[in-house]
Each structure stands twice: as C-alpha cells, then as structure tokens.
Coordinates of C-alpha atoms in Angstrom, one line a residue:
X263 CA 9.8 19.1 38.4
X264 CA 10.4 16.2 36.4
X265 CA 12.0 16.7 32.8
X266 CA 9.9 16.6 29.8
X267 CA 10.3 13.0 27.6
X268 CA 10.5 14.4 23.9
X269 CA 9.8 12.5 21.1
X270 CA 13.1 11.8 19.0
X271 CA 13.9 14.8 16.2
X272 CA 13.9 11.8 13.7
X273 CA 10.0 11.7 14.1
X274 CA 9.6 15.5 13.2
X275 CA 8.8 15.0 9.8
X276 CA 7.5 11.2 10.0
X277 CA 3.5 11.2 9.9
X278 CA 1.1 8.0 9.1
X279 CA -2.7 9.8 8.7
X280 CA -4.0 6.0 7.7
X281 CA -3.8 5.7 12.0
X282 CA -3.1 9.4 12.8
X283 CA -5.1 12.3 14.2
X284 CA -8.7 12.1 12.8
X285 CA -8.9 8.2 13.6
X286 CA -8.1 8.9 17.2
X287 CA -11.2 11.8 17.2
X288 CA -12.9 8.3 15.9
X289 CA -12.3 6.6 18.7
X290 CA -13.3 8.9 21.4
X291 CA -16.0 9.4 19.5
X292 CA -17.4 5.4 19.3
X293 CA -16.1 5.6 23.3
X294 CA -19.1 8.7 23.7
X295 CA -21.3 5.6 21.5
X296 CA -21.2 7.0 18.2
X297 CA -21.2 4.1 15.6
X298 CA -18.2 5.2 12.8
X299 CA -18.2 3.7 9.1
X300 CA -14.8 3.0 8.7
X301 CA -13.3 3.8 5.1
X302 CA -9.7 4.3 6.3
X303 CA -8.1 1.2 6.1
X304 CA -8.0 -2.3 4.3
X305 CA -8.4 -4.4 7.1
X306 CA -10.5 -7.1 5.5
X307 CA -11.4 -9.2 8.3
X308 CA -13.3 -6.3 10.0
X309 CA -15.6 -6.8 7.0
X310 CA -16.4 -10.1 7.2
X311 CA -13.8 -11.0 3.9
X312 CA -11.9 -13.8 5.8
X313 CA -8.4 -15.7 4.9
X314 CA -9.3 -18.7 3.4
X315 CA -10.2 -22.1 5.9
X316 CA -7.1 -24.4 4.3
X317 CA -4.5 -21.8 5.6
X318 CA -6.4 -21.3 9.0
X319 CA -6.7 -25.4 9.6
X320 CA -2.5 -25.5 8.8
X321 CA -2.0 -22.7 11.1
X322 CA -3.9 -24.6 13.8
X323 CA -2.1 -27.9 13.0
X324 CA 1.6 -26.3 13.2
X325 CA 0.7 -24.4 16.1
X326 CA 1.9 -27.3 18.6
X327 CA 5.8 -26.5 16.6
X328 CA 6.0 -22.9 16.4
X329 CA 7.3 -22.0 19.2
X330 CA 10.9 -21.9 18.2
X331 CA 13.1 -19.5 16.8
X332 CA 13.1 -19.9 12.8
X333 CA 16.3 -19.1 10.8
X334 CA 16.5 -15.9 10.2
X335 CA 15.5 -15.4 6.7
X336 CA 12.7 -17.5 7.3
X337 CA 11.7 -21.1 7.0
X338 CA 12.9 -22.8 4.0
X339 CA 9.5 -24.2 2.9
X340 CA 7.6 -21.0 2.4
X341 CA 10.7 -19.5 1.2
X342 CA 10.6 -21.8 -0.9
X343 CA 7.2 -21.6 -2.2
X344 CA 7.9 -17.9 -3.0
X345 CA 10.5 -19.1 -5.0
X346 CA 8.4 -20.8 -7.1
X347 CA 6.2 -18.1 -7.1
X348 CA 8.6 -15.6 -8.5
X349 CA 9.4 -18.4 -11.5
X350 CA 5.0 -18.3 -12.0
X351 CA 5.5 -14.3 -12.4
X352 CA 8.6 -14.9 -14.9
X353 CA 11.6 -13.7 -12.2
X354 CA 14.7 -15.2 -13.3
X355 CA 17.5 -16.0 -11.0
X356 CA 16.0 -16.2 -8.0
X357 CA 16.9 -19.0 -5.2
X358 CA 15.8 -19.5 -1.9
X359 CA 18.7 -17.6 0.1
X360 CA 17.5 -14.4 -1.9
X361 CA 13.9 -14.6 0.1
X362 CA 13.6 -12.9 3.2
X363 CA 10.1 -13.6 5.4
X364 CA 9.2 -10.7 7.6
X365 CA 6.0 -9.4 10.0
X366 CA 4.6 -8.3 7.2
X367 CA 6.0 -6.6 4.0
X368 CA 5.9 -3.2 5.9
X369 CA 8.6 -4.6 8.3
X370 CA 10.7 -5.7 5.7
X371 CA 10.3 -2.4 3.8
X372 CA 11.3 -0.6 6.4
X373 CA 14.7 -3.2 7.0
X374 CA 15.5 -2.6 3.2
X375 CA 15.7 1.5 3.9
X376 CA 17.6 1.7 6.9
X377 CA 20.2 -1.0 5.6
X378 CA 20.6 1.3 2.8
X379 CA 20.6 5.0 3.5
X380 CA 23.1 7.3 4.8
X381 CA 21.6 11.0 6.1
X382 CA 20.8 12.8 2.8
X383 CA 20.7 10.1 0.8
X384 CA 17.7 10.0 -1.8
X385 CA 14.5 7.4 -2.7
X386 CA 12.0 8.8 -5.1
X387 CA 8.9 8.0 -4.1
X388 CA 5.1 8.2 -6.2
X389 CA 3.0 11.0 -5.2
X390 CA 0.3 10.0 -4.1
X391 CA 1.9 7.6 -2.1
X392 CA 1.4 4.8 1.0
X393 CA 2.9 6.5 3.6
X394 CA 4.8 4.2 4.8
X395 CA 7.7 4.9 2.3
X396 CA 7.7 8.1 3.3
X397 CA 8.2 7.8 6.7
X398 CA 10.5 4.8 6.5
X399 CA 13.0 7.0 4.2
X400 CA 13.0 9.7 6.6
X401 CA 13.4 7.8 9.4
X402 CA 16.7 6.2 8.3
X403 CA 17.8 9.2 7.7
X404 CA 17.2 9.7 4.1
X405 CA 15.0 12.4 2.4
X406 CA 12.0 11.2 0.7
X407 CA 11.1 12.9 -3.0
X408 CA 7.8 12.6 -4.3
X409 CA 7.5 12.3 -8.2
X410 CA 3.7 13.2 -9.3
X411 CA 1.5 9.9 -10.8
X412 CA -0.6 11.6 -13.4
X413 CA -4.8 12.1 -12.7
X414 CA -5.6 12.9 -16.5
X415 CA -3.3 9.6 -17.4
X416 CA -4.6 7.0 -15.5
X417 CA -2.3 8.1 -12.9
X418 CA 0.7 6.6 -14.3
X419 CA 4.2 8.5 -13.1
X420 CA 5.0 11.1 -14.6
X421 CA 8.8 9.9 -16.7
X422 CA 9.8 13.6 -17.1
X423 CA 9.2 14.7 -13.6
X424 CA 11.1 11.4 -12.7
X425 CA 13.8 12.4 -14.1
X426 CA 14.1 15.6 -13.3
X427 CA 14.2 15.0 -9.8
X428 CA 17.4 12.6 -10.1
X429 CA 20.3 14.1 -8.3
X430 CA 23.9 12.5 -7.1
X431 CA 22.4 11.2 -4.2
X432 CA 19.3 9.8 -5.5
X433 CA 19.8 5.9 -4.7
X434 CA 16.3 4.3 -5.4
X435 CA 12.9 4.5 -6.8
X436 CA 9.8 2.7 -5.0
X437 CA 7.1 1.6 -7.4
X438 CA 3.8 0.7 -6.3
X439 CA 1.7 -1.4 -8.7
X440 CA -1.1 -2.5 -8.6
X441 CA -1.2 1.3 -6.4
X442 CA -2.4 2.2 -3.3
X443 CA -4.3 4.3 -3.2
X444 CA -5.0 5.0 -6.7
X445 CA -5.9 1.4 -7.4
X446 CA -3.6 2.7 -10.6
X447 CA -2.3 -0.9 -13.0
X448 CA 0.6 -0.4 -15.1
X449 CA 1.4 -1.7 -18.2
X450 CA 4.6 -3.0 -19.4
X451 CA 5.2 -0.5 -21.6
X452 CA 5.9 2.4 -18.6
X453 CA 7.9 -0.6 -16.8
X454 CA 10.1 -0.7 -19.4
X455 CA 10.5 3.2 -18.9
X456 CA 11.2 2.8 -15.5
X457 CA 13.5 0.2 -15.9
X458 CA 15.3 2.3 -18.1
X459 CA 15.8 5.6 -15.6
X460 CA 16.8 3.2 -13.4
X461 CA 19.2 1.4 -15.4
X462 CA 20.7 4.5 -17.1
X463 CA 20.9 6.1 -13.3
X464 CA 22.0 3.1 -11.6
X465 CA 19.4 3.1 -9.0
X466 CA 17.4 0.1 -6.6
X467 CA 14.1 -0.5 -7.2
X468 CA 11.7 -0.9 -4.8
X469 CA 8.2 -3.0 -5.7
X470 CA 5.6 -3.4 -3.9
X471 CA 3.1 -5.8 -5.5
X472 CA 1.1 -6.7 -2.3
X473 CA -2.2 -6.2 -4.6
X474 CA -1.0 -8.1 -7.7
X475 CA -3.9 -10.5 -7.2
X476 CA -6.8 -7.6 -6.6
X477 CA -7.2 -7.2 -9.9
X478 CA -10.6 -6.6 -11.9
X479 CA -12.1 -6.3 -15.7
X480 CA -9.8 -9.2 -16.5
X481 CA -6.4 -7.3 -16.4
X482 CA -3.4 -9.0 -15.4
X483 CA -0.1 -7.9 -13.6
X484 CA 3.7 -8.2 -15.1
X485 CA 5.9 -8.6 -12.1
X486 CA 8.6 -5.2 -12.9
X487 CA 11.6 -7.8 -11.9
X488 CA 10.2 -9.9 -14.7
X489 CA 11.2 -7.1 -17.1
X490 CA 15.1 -6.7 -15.9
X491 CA 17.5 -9.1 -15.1
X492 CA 20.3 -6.7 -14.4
X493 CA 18.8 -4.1 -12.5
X494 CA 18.9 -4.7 -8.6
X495 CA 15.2 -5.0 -7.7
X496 CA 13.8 -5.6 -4.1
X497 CA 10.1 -6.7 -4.3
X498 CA 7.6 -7.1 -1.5
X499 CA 4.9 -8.9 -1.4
X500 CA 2.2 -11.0 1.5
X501 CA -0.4 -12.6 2.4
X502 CA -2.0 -9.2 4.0
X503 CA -4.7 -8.7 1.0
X504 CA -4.7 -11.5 -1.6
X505 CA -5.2 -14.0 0.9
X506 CA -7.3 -11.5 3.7
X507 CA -5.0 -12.5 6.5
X508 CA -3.7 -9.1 7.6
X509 CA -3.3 -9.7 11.4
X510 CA -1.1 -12.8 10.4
X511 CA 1.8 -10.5 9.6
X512 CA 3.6 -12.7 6.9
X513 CA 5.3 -11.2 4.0
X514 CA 8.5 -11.3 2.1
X515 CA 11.2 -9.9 0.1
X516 CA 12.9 -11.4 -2.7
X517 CA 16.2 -10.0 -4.0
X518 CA 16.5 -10.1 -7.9
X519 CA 18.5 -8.4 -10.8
X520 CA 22.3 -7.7 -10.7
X521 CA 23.8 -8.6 -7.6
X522 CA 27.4 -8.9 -8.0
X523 CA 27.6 -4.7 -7.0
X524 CA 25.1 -5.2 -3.9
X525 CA 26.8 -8.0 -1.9
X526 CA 27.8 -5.4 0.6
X527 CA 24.5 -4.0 0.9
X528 CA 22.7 -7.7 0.8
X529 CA 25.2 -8.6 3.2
X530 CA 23.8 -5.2 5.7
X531 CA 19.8 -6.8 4.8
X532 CA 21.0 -10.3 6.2
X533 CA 22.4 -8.4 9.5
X534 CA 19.0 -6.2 9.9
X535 CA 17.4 -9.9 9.7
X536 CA 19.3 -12.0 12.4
X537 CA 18.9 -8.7 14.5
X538 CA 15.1 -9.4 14.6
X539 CA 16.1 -13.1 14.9
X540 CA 13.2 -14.1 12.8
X541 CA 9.7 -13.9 11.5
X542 CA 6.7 -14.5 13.3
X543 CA 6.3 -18.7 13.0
X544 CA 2.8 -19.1 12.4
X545 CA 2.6 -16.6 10.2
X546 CA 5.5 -18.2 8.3
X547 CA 3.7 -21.5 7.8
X548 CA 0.6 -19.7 6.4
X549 CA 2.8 -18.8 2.8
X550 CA 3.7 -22.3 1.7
X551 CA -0.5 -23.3 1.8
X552 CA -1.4 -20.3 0.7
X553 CA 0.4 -19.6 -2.3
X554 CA -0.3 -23.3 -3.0
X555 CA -3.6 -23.3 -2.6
X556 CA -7.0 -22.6 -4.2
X557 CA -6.6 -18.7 -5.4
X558 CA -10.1 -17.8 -3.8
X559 CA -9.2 -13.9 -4.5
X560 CA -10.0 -14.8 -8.2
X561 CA -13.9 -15.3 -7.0
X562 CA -13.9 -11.8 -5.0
X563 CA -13.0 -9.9 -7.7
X564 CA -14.4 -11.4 -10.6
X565 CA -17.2 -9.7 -12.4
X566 CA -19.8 -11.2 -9.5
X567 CA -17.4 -11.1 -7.3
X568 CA -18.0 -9.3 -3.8
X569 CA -15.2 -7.2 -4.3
X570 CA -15.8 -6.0 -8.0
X571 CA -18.9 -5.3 -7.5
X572 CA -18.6 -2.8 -4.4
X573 CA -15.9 -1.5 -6.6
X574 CA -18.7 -0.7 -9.2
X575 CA -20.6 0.5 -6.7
X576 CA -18.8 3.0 -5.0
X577 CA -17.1 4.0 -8.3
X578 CA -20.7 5.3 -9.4
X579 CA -21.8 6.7 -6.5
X580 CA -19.2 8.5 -5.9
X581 CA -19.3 10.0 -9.5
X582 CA -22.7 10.7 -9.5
X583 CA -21.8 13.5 -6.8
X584 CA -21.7 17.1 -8.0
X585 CA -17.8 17.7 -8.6
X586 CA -16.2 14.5 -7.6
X587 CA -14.7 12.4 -10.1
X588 CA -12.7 9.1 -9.9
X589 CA -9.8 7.4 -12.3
X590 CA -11.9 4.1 -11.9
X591 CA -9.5 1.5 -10.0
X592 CA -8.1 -1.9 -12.3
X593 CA -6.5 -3.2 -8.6
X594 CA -6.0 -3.2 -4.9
X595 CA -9.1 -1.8 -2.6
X596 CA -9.4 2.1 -2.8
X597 CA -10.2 5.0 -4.7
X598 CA -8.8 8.3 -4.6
X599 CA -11.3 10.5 -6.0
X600 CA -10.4 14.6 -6.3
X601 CA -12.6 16.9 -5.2
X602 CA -13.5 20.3 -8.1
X603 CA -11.7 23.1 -6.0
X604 CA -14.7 25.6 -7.7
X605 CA -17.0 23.4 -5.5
X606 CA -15.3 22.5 -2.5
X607 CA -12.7 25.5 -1.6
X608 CA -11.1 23.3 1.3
X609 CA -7.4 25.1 2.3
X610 CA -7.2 22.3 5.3
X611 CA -8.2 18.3 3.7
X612 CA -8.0 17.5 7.8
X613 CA -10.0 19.6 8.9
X614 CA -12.0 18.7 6.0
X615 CA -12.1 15.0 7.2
X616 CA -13.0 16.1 10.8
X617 CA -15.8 17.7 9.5
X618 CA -17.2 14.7 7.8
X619 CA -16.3 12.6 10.8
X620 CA -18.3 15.0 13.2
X621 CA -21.5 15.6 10.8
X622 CA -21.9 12.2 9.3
X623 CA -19.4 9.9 11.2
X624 CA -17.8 8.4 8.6
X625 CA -14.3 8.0 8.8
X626 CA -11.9 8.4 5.5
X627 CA -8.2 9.8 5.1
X628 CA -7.6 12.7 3.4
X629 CA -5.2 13.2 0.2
X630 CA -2.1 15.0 1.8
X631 CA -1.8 11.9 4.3
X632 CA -0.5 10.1 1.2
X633 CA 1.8 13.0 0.1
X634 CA -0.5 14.5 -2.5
X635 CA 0.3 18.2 -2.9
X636 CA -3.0 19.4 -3.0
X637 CA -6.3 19.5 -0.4
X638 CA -8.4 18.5 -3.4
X639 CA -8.5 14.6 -2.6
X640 CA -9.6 11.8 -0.2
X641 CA -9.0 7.8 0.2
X642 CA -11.8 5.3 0.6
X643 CA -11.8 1.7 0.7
X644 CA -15.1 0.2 -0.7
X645 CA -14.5 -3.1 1.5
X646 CA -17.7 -2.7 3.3
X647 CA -20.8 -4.7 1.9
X648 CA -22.9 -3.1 -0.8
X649 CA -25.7 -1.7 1.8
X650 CA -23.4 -0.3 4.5
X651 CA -21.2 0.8 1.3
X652 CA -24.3 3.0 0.3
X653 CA -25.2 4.3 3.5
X654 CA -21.0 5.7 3.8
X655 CA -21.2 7.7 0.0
X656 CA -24.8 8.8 0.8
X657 CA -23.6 10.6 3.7
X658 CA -20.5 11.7 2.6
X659 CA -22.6 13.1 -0.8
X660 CA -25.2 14.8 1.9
X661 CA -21.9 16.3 4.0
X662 CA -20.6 17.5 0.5
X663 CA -24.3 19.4 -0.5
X664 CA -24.0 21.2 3.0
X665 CA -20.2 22.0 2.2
X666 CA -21.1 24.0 -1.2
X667 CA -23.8 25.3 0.4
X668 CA -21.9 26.7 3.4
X669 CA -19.7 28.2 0.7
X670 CA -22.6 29.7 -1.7
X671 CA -21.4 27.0 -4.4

C-alpha cells in the first residue's frame, strides 16, 4: 500500500470558486457536448475584446531578444513608463527602483503578503472580495478579516466596521477600487477616510487599481497613493483588463508613501523578486507601448462603447427579474446582484450555481466565493456580446421562475 500524498494544512482554508468546483462540473459537462455560457471570469480575449495591434506588432518585433533573463525588478523601460504613469495619476516620489514588474499583478500580490506576514499576523480585507487576497493572506500564514462594503451605500466599506476590527496585529488594509466584483468607484472623500484609519493605525495599504481605466458615465479614478504621501502604499496594477491582454501576464507594483520605516520590509520584496529571477520578457515589453499608446479602453466603455453598453444591458435585464436587484457598476466588468431571500430561500449559493449550471448551462460564481457572508448573491461578467449576453440572463431569469416556483414563491 502506498502512502496517501496530502495536500499541505496551509491549503485547508485557501479556496478560489472563480476556477473551483462548479467550473470543473463545466467542463465535464462541454466534454459530454454541452455548450456553457461562461459568466465566471473576465477573460476578455475569449470574447472577441482583443489587446490592441500596436502592443501585439512590439511583442512580435522584441520577440527575437527576449530570451534572456531580465533584472529582477523588471526592465528599466517599462518600469519606467509606469513611472511616468504614477506622476499622470498624481503619485509623488516615486522612481524607477520603487517599480516591481511581475506575471501579472496577482503574482506580485501574492510576493507583497508572504514578504510581510508572520503566522497570526492580520490584513483586512473588503467583503465582498477577489479571492485572491484571501487566500494569499492565509497562505503566508496570516489570517484574513473581511470588513463588509455597504449594498444600500453604493457598496462603499463600512469606516465603523473597519475600525472595529483593528487589533495589535492588524498590519494592513487591501483596497480594491474600481471593485471586483461590485464594479463599486470610490470617491475621494472615503479615501481620505481610509487614509486616515491607516495613518492613525499605522497600517500598509494595499491597492489594487487593475480596472482604473474601465470606467463608465464619465467618472474618473483618484489613484489612493495620490491622496498620501506618508502612508506606506503598495499599488498593483496591469495590462490584464485595460489593455485586454490577460494571458500576457504583465503587471506591476509600485512602492509609494513613507518608506524610511519599511526598508527592512522593501528590502524582504527585492529578495522574493530575484528568487523568481524575473518577469516574463515579452510580457515586459508590452507595458512601455501600451501605457504609451492610443487608450483604446476609452472607446469600449464610452457611452457607445461595446462595453457600456452590455453593461446597460445586463444591468436591466437583470433588474427586470422578480427579486433581483443590482448597485449599477461605475467600473471594472461585473455585477454582483443579491438575490430577495423571501423569493429565493437558497441555504447552499453552490449548490445554487450547480443548479443553474445543470438546468440552463450557464456558468456564474456564487457570492460566498468572494467572502460574502450571505447565500443571497452571485457574480457575472457582462463581457459577452449583447445577443449571447441576452440569451445568458434569459436563462438564468427562466431557472429563477422555476426556483420560486419549486419553493411555492
């Protein structure tokens, strides 16, 4: 008999629904020849929303050169570029050895946890939430704590419940704006409030601003490290969704705020990055062009745009169904509508998702994968065009009618 190969304990708590269990009944089910509208994640390309040509053509060019190692932070060109970038959004202070390229900003993310944590150490973290943050915390041996973003206010965080959940070994707060997957924008007002918990608390922030360019109705985005020049912010940011190049895997980190008390911990982010030895070349080489370039996201989600429109779209159809309502998203590529417990009595939101899955094959993720208390929500993304779009809420409105008539609603 051979011995059993365990998973490590570190995993016990660690879950990612985006890619967990119901998108693997997906696939056995499109092996059996099912066709599945997939609403789970924003991977543009799938949906025809391609990066834009100049980027592609540079990619092509450098190719021939990018076979070498890089240094480890990166390139200085691109790191350069977000330089300038961060001086655009109003970032003071910020040179190129403070930029740090990575496969993408979740690796990076995930660099800045474990070079900071000790076991039992502390990162708030919005509910709802990406996942990510929460498994990355856990992973390096922290413990996540969710504070609640607000439904009935435009699901801002909650200030009060931030602060109560502040203890000695509370060492950072992750905000996500624009949010995901609320599509919730703040304004700088409840920065400001945030900067000051942080401040008077002495905590890192953490901002992620990978959507600041999916923006609609003519709102604009204020950069959090624009606001605070002496609070230690790490920001992460890519070419993932702005620029539709999500397989590309190029994304960075740029160190800002008060560093004087975080060489020690600046010097542990350098050492997680030579580790790695370096970011993915081509990817690298895609930043400079594209941050440079024509800012073709401004013609996708402009009031014609493709993706303002299946915003609209979705939005009413999905509030046109008996119980659902929706905060209507100013940013990023989802929606996160609730579902009227008097309606829809669901005790399991999995289950929940199977069901839809099985009945009207159309995949989505439910609320408690993004650490949302409750089995009274779901994620979408409304990045399929406006027909297929349709077809995916008509179903999921005809699964719903069956649901409250299953349960005499």
């Amino acid at each position: 008999m051979l011995k059993p190969v365990a998973k490590s304990s570190k995993l016990a708590n660690v879950c990612y629904d985006i890619r967990g269990p119901v998108l693997e009944k997906a696939r056995q089910m499109e092996e059996e020849g099912h066709k599945i509208i997939k609403l789970n994640i924003g991977n543009l390309a799938v949906f025809g929303l391609e990066p834009p040509d100049e980027i592609v053509q540079d990619m092509i060019r450098n190719m021939p050169h990018s076979a070498g190692y890089t240094d480890s932070k990166g390139l200085f060109a691109p790191r350069k570029s977000v330089v300038h970038y961060t001086q655009e959004k109003g970032v003071k202070g910020v040179t190129v050895d403070d930029v740090y390229l990575g496969n993408g900003a979740s690796e990076l993310i995930a660099m800045s946890m474990n070079a900071l944590l000790d076991d039992g150490d502390e990162v708030l973290i919005p509910s709802p939430d990406y996942p990510l943050y929460t498994a990355v915390v856990a992973l390096s041996g922290g413990r996540p704590v969710h504070y609640q973003c607000d439904e009935q206010s435009e699901w801002y965080p909650d200030i009060g419940d931030i602060k109560a959940k502040i203890t000695p070994r509370t060492k950072a707060i992750v905000v996500i704006n624009p949010n995901n997957p609320t599509g919730a924008l703040y304004p700088d007002s409840l920065l400001l409030e945030l900067i000051e918990v942080a401040r008077e608390h002495q905590l890192i922030i953490f901002a992620d601003e990978i959507y600041d360019k999916t923006l609609y109705d003519g709102h604009t985005h204020t950069s959090i490290a624009s606001l605070c020049d002496d609070v230690l912010t790490l920001t992460f940011n890519g070419l993932s969704k702005n620029y539709r190049s999500c397989g590309y895997r190029a994304g960075w980190m740029v160190v800002s705020g008060d560093k004087r008390h975080a060489r020690d911990y600046i010097e542990g982010l350098t050492m997680l990055a030579s580790m790695r030895l370096c970011a993915n070349t081509p990817g690298q080489l895609a930043i400079q062009t594209a941050l440079g370039g024509y800012q073709s996201i401004k013609d996708l989600v402009a009031p014609t745009g493709r993706l303002c429109r299946q915003r609209d779209l979705a939005h009413k159809l999905l509030t046109d169904i008996p119980g659902v309502s929706c905060v209507k998203p100013k940013g990023a590529l989802y929606m996160f509508p609730r579902l009227d417990p008097k309606l829809y009595p669901i005790s399991d939101d999995q289950a929940f998702a199977y069901e839809l899955l099985a009945e009207e094959k159309v995949l989505i993720v439910q609320g408690t994968g993004f650490n949302w208390p409750t089995p009274d929500h779901f994620r979408l993304v409304f990045l399929p065009n406006s027909d297929d779009l349709t077809d995916a809420v008509t179903r999921i409105a005809r699964f719903l009618d069956g649901f409250r008539r299953r349960h005499g609603r």
